[in-house]
Amino acid sequence: MKVTRRQFLKVTGATAAAMAVTDLGFDMSATASAVKELRIKNVTPTPTICPYCASGCGLVIYAQRDSAGKFEKLLSVHGDPDNPINQGCACSKGAAMFNLREIYDPETGEQVINPKRVQKPMYRAPGSDKWVEKDWNWMLDRIAEKIKETRDGSFIHQEKLEDGNNIIVNRTEKIASIGGSGLDNEECYLLSKMMRSLGVVYLETQARI
Ligand code: SF4
């Protein structure tokens, strides 16, 4: 009989738990079978790929469905032990996906997982202690204005060398760019081109953003 890695982990995990409690003198046979039934009742594991970065880790999503197979509730998201890329692991970002993703009740439209997650651009004016909701057009215009203002106010055209000659540098040291692993090759290329054209010299990236 061929046993998949996931089946092996399930069996060894359940056996270890049962043995540990049985060692204490309890008869866990009835409880173990009840737990086993509860764990698999109405739960359909669905393998998928993490959307956050190009590592392409495999995840398994457990969702509770009704008797007609309709989605009812997300129960768990974790690394897929059968996936050769991550072999059941997930980085902190992938492991926290359960709370990061917005999940809506299909009947009411209400956000049921992590309702505190911010979904719209929020703006806090200088000196204010309040965040207010803004639309994306307003926010993008505001970002563009601040970039232009900062870049123009800090632009260095020339620098003097030790020998007294001037050299053209065309840079700003007041703006930095940080990218994340959600950016693909083309987006990274465009971002670096745009930053270089502004004169930005501090470009960095961090994979877990
Ligand atoms: S974000 Fe983390 S879990 Fe997701 S693919 Fe990248 S490394 Fe894997």
Short mmCIF file of C-alpha atoms and ligand atoms in Angstrom, two decimals:
data_model
loop_
_atom_site.label_atom_id
_atom_site.label_comp_id
_atom_site.label_asym_id
_atom_site.label_seq_id
_atom_site.Cartn_x
_atom_site.Cartn_y
_atom_site.Cartn_z
CA MET A 1 0.00 0.00 0.00
CA LYS A 2 1.33 3.43 -0.93
CA VAL A 3 1.25 5.86 2.00
CA THR A 4 1.55 9.55 1.24
CA ARG A 5 3.64 11.82 3.42
CA ARG A 6 0.50 13.54 4.71
CA GLN A 7 -1.12 10.21 5.67
CA PHE A 8 2.12 9.18 7.41
CA LEU A 9 2.25 12.40 9.45
CA LYS A 10 -1.42 12.08 10.41
CA VAL A 11 -1.01 8.47 11.55
CA THR A 12 2.25 9.04 13.46
CA GLY A 13 0.87 12.23 15.09
CA ALA A 14 -2.33 10.52 16.25
CA THR A 15 -0.40 7.44 17.48
CA ALA A 16 2.10 9.53 19.45
CA ALA A 17 -0.69 11.52 21.14
CA ALA A 18 -2.65 8.36 22.05
CA MET A 19 0.48 6.63 23.42
CA ALA A 20 1.45 9.64 25.52
CA VAL A 21 -1.93 9.75 27.33
CA THR A 22 -2.24 5.95 27.57
CA ASP A 23 1.13 5.94 29.40
CA LEU A 24 -0.58 7.93 32.16
CA GLY A 25 -3.06 5.10 32.77
CA PHE A 26 -6.11 6.45 30.90
CA ASP A 27 -8.05 4.36 28.42
CA MET A 28 -8.21 6.77 25.48
CA SER A 29 -9.66 4.42 22.86
CA ALA A 30 -13.20 5.92 22.89
CA THR A 31 -11.90 9.51 23.04
CA ALA A 32 -9.39 8.90 20.28
CA SER A 33 -12.02 7.62 17.88
CA ALA A 34 -14.33 10.57 18.71
CA VAL A 35 -11.50 13.04 18.11
CA LYS A 36 -10.65 11.31 14.87
CA GLU A 37 -14.22 11.66 13.67
CA LEU A 38 -14.42 15.32 14.72
CA ARG A 39 -11.20 16.19 12.93
CA ILE A 40 -12.36 14.84 9.60
CA LYS A 41 -16.05 15.70 9.86
CA ASN A 42 -17.10 18.01 7.00
CA VAL A 43 -13.49 19.09 6.48
CA THR A 44 -12.02 19.11 3.01
CA PRO A 45 -8.27 19.71 2.74
CA THR A 46 -7.48 21.69 -0.39
CA PRO A 47 -3.86 21.98 -1.54
CA THR A 48 -2.91 25.38 -2.88
CA ILE A 49 0.12 27.64 -3.41
CA CYS A 50 0.99 30.57 -1.16
CA PRO A 51 0.35 33.83 -3.09
CA TYR A 52 2.85 35.97 -1.20
CA CYS A 53 6.24 35.33 -2.75
CA ALA A 54 8.01 33.57 -5.57
CA SER A 55 9.18 30.70 -3.33
CA GLY A 56 5.94 28.98 -4.27
CA CYS A 57 5.39 27.10 -0.99
CA GLY A 58 2.50 24.66 -0.92
CA LEU A 59 -0.24 25.21 1.65
CA VAL A 60 -3.22 23.14 2.70
CA ILE A 61 -6.49 24.88 3.44
CA TYR A 62 -9.06 23.19 5.63
CA ALA A 63 -12.56 24.48 5.10
CA GLN A 64 -15.78 23.31 6.68
CA ARG A 65 -18.50 22.76 4.11
CA ASP A 66 -22.17 21.88 4.42
CA SER A 67 -23.65 18.60 3.15
CA ALA A 68 -23.97 20.13 -0.36
CA GLY A 69 -20.27 21.01 -0.36
CA LYS A 70 -20.90 24.74 0.06
CA PHE A 71 -18.20 26.70 1.89
CA GLU A 72 -19.11 27.45 5.50
CA LYS A 73 -16.00 28.35 7.43
CA LEU A 74 -12.23 28.46 7.06
CA LEU A 75 -10.70 26.29 9.79
CA SER A 76 -6.98 26.22 9.19
CA VAL A 77 -4.18 27.05 6.76
CA HIS A 78 -0.76 25.42 7.08
CA GLY A 79 2.26 24.24 5.11
CA ASP A 80 1.68 21.27 2.81
CA PRO A 81 3.84 18.30 3.94
CA ASP A 82 3.52 16.75 0.45
CA ASN A 83 4.93 19.80 -1.30
CA PRO A 84 8.60 19.21 -2.22
CA ILE A 85 9.38 22.97 -2.01
CA ASN A 86 8.54 23.60 1.63
CA GLN A 87 7.80 20.08 2.96
CA GLY A 88 5.15 21.26 5.41
CA CYS A 89 6.91 24.46 6.52
CA ALA A 90 5.79 28.03 6.00
CA CYS A 91 7.57 31.26 6.84
CA SER A 92 6.03 33.63 9.39
CA LYS A 93 4.09 35.41 6.68
CA GLY A 94 2.72 32.24 5.10
CA ALA A 95 1.96 30.76 8.52
CA ALA A 96 -0.02 33.88 9.47
CA MET A 97 -2.12 33.78 6.33
CA PHE A 98 -5.18 32.62 8.27
CA ASN A 99 -5.32 36.03 9.91
CA LEU A 100 -4.05 38.11 7.02
CA ARG A 101 -6.56 37.07 4.39
CA GLU A 102 -10.01 38.61 4.51
CA ILE A 103 -12.63 35.88 4.54
CA TYR A 104 -16.26 36.81 4.02
CA ASP A 105 -19.39 35.00 5.08
CA PRO A 106 -20.96 34.09 1.72
CA GLU A 107 -24.47 34.67 3.13
CA THR A 108 -24.07 37.99 4.97
CA GLY A 109 -20.99 39.42 3.25
CA GLU A 110 -19.58 40.09 6.73
CA GLN A 111 -15.83 39.75 7.22
CA VAL A 112 -15.47 36.78 9.53
CA ILE A 113 -11.72 36.33 9.88
CA ASN A 114 -9.73 39.17 11.39
CA PRO A 115 -12.27 42.01 11.00
CA LYS A 116 -9.56 44.41 12.25
CA ARG A 117 -7.57 44.02 9.05
CA VAL A 118 -7.28 47.38 7.29
CA GLN A 119 -8.63 47.14 3.76
CA LYS A 120 -8.71 50.77 2.63
CA PRO A 121 -6.05 53.48 2.54
CA MET A 122 -5.90 55.32 5.87
CA TYR A 123 -4.42 58.80 6.29
CA ARG A 124 -3.29 60.63 9.40
CA ALA A 125 -2.61 64.30 8.80
CA PRO A 126 0.49 65.87 10.39
CA GLY A 127 -0.24 66.68 14.05
CA SER A 128 -3.51 64.77 14.07
CA ASP A 129 -4.24 61.77 16.31
CA LYS A 130 -6.94 60.42 14.00
CA TRP A 131 -6.79 58.15 10.97
CA VAL A 132 -9.28 58.87 8.24
CA GLU A 133 -10.27 56.73 5.31
CA LYS A 134 -9.25 57.99 1.84
CA ASP A 135 -9.74 56.62 -1.63
CA TRP A 136 -6.83 55.33 -3.69
CA ASN A 137 -6.84 58.29 -6.14
CA TRP A 138 -6.47 60.79 -3.31
CA MET A 139 -3.75 58.66 -1.69
CA LEU A 140 -1.73 58.18 -4.89
CA ASP A 141 -1.89 61.92 -5.67
CA ARG A 142 -0.71 62.68 -2.13
CA ILE A 143 2.19 60.21 -2.40
CA ALA A 144 3.19 61.69 -5.78
CA GLU A 145 3.08 65.24 -4.34
CA LYS A 146 5.29 64.26 -1.38
CA ILE A 147 7.78 62.42 -3.59
CA LYS A 148 8.08 65.43 -5.90
CA GLU A 149 8.38 67.88 -3.00
CA THR A 150 11.02 65.76 -1.21
CA ARG A 151 12.99 64.99 -4.34
CA ASP A 152 13.06 68.60 -5.57
CA GLY A 153 13.97 69.87 -2.12
CA SER A 154 16.87 67.46 -1.67
CA PHE A 155 18.20 67.00 -5.18
CA ILE A 156 21.98 67.14 -5.47
CA HIS A 157 23.14 67.98 -8.95
CA GLN A 158 26.89 68.28 -8.41
CA GLU A 159 29.44 67.34 -5.80
CA LYS A 160 32.94 68.70 -5.31
CA LEU A 161 35.76 66.19 -5.48
CA GLU A 162 38.93 66.39 -3.35
CA ASP A 163 40.85 67.82 -6.28
CA GLY A 164 38.41 70.73 -6.42
CA ASN A 165 36.63 69.61 -9.59
CA ASN A 166 32.87 69.18 -9.68
CA ILE A 167 31.23 65.92 -10.65
CA ILE A 168 27.59 65.51 -11.69
CA VAL A 169 25.77 63.08 -9.35
CA ASN A 170 22.04 63.87 -9.84
CA ARG A 171 20.78 62.12 -6.72
CA THR A 172 18.57 62.51 -3.67
CA GLU A 173 19.48 61.10 -0.28
CA LYS A 174 16.08 61.82 1.33
CA ILE A 175 14.10 59.01 -0.34
CA ALA A 176 14.63 55.28 -0.02
CA SER A 177 12.85 52.39 -1.73
CA ILE A 178 12.12 49.03 -0.20
CA GLY A 179 10.64 46.19 -2.24
CA GLY A 180 9.13 42.90 -1.19
CA SER A 181 8.88 39.36 -2.43
CA GLY A 182 5.41 40.04 -3.84
CA LEU A 183 7.10 41.90 -6.70
CA ASP A 184 7.89 39.90 -9.81
CA ASN A 185 10.91 40.44 -12.09
CA GLU A 186 9.19 42.99 -14.31
CA GLU A 187 7.84 44.98 -11.36
CA CYS A 188 11.32 45.01 -9.76
CA TYR A 189 12.78 46.22 -13.05
CA LEU A 190 10.21 49.03 -13.36
CA LEU A 191 10.57 50.02 -9.71
CA SER A 192 14.37 50.26 -9.93
CA LYS A 193 14.11 52.24 -13.20
CA MET A 194 11.64 54.66 -11.66
CA MET A 195 13.75 55.11 -8.52
CA ARG A 196 16.96 55.62 -10.51
CA SER A 197 15.21 58.17 -12.71
CA LEU A 198 14.24 60.10 -9.56
CA GLY A 199 17.84 59.96 -8.34
CA VAL A 200 17.15 57.52 -5.50
CA VAL A 201 20.30 55.67 -4.49
CA TYR A 202 19.00 53.70 -1.48
CA LEU A 203 17.24 50.67 -2.93
CA GLU A 204 16.66 47.62 -0.75
CA THR A 205 14.40 44.61 -0.66
CA GLN A 206 13.19 42.25 2.03
CA ALA A 207 11.63 38.94 1.18
CA ARG A 208 9.19 38.65 4.08
CA ILE A 209 7.38 41.93 3.36
S1 SF4 B 1 5.59 33.98 1.74
FE1 SF4 B 1 6.55 32.39 2.98
S2 SF4 B 1 5.14 30.63 2.90
FE2 SF4 B 1 4.58 32.04 1.21
S3 SF4 B 1 5.71 31.29 -0.59
FE3 SF4 B 1 6.98 32.87 0.38
S4 SF4 B 1 8.35 31.74 1.81
FE4 SF4 B 1 6.65 30.38 1.26
#
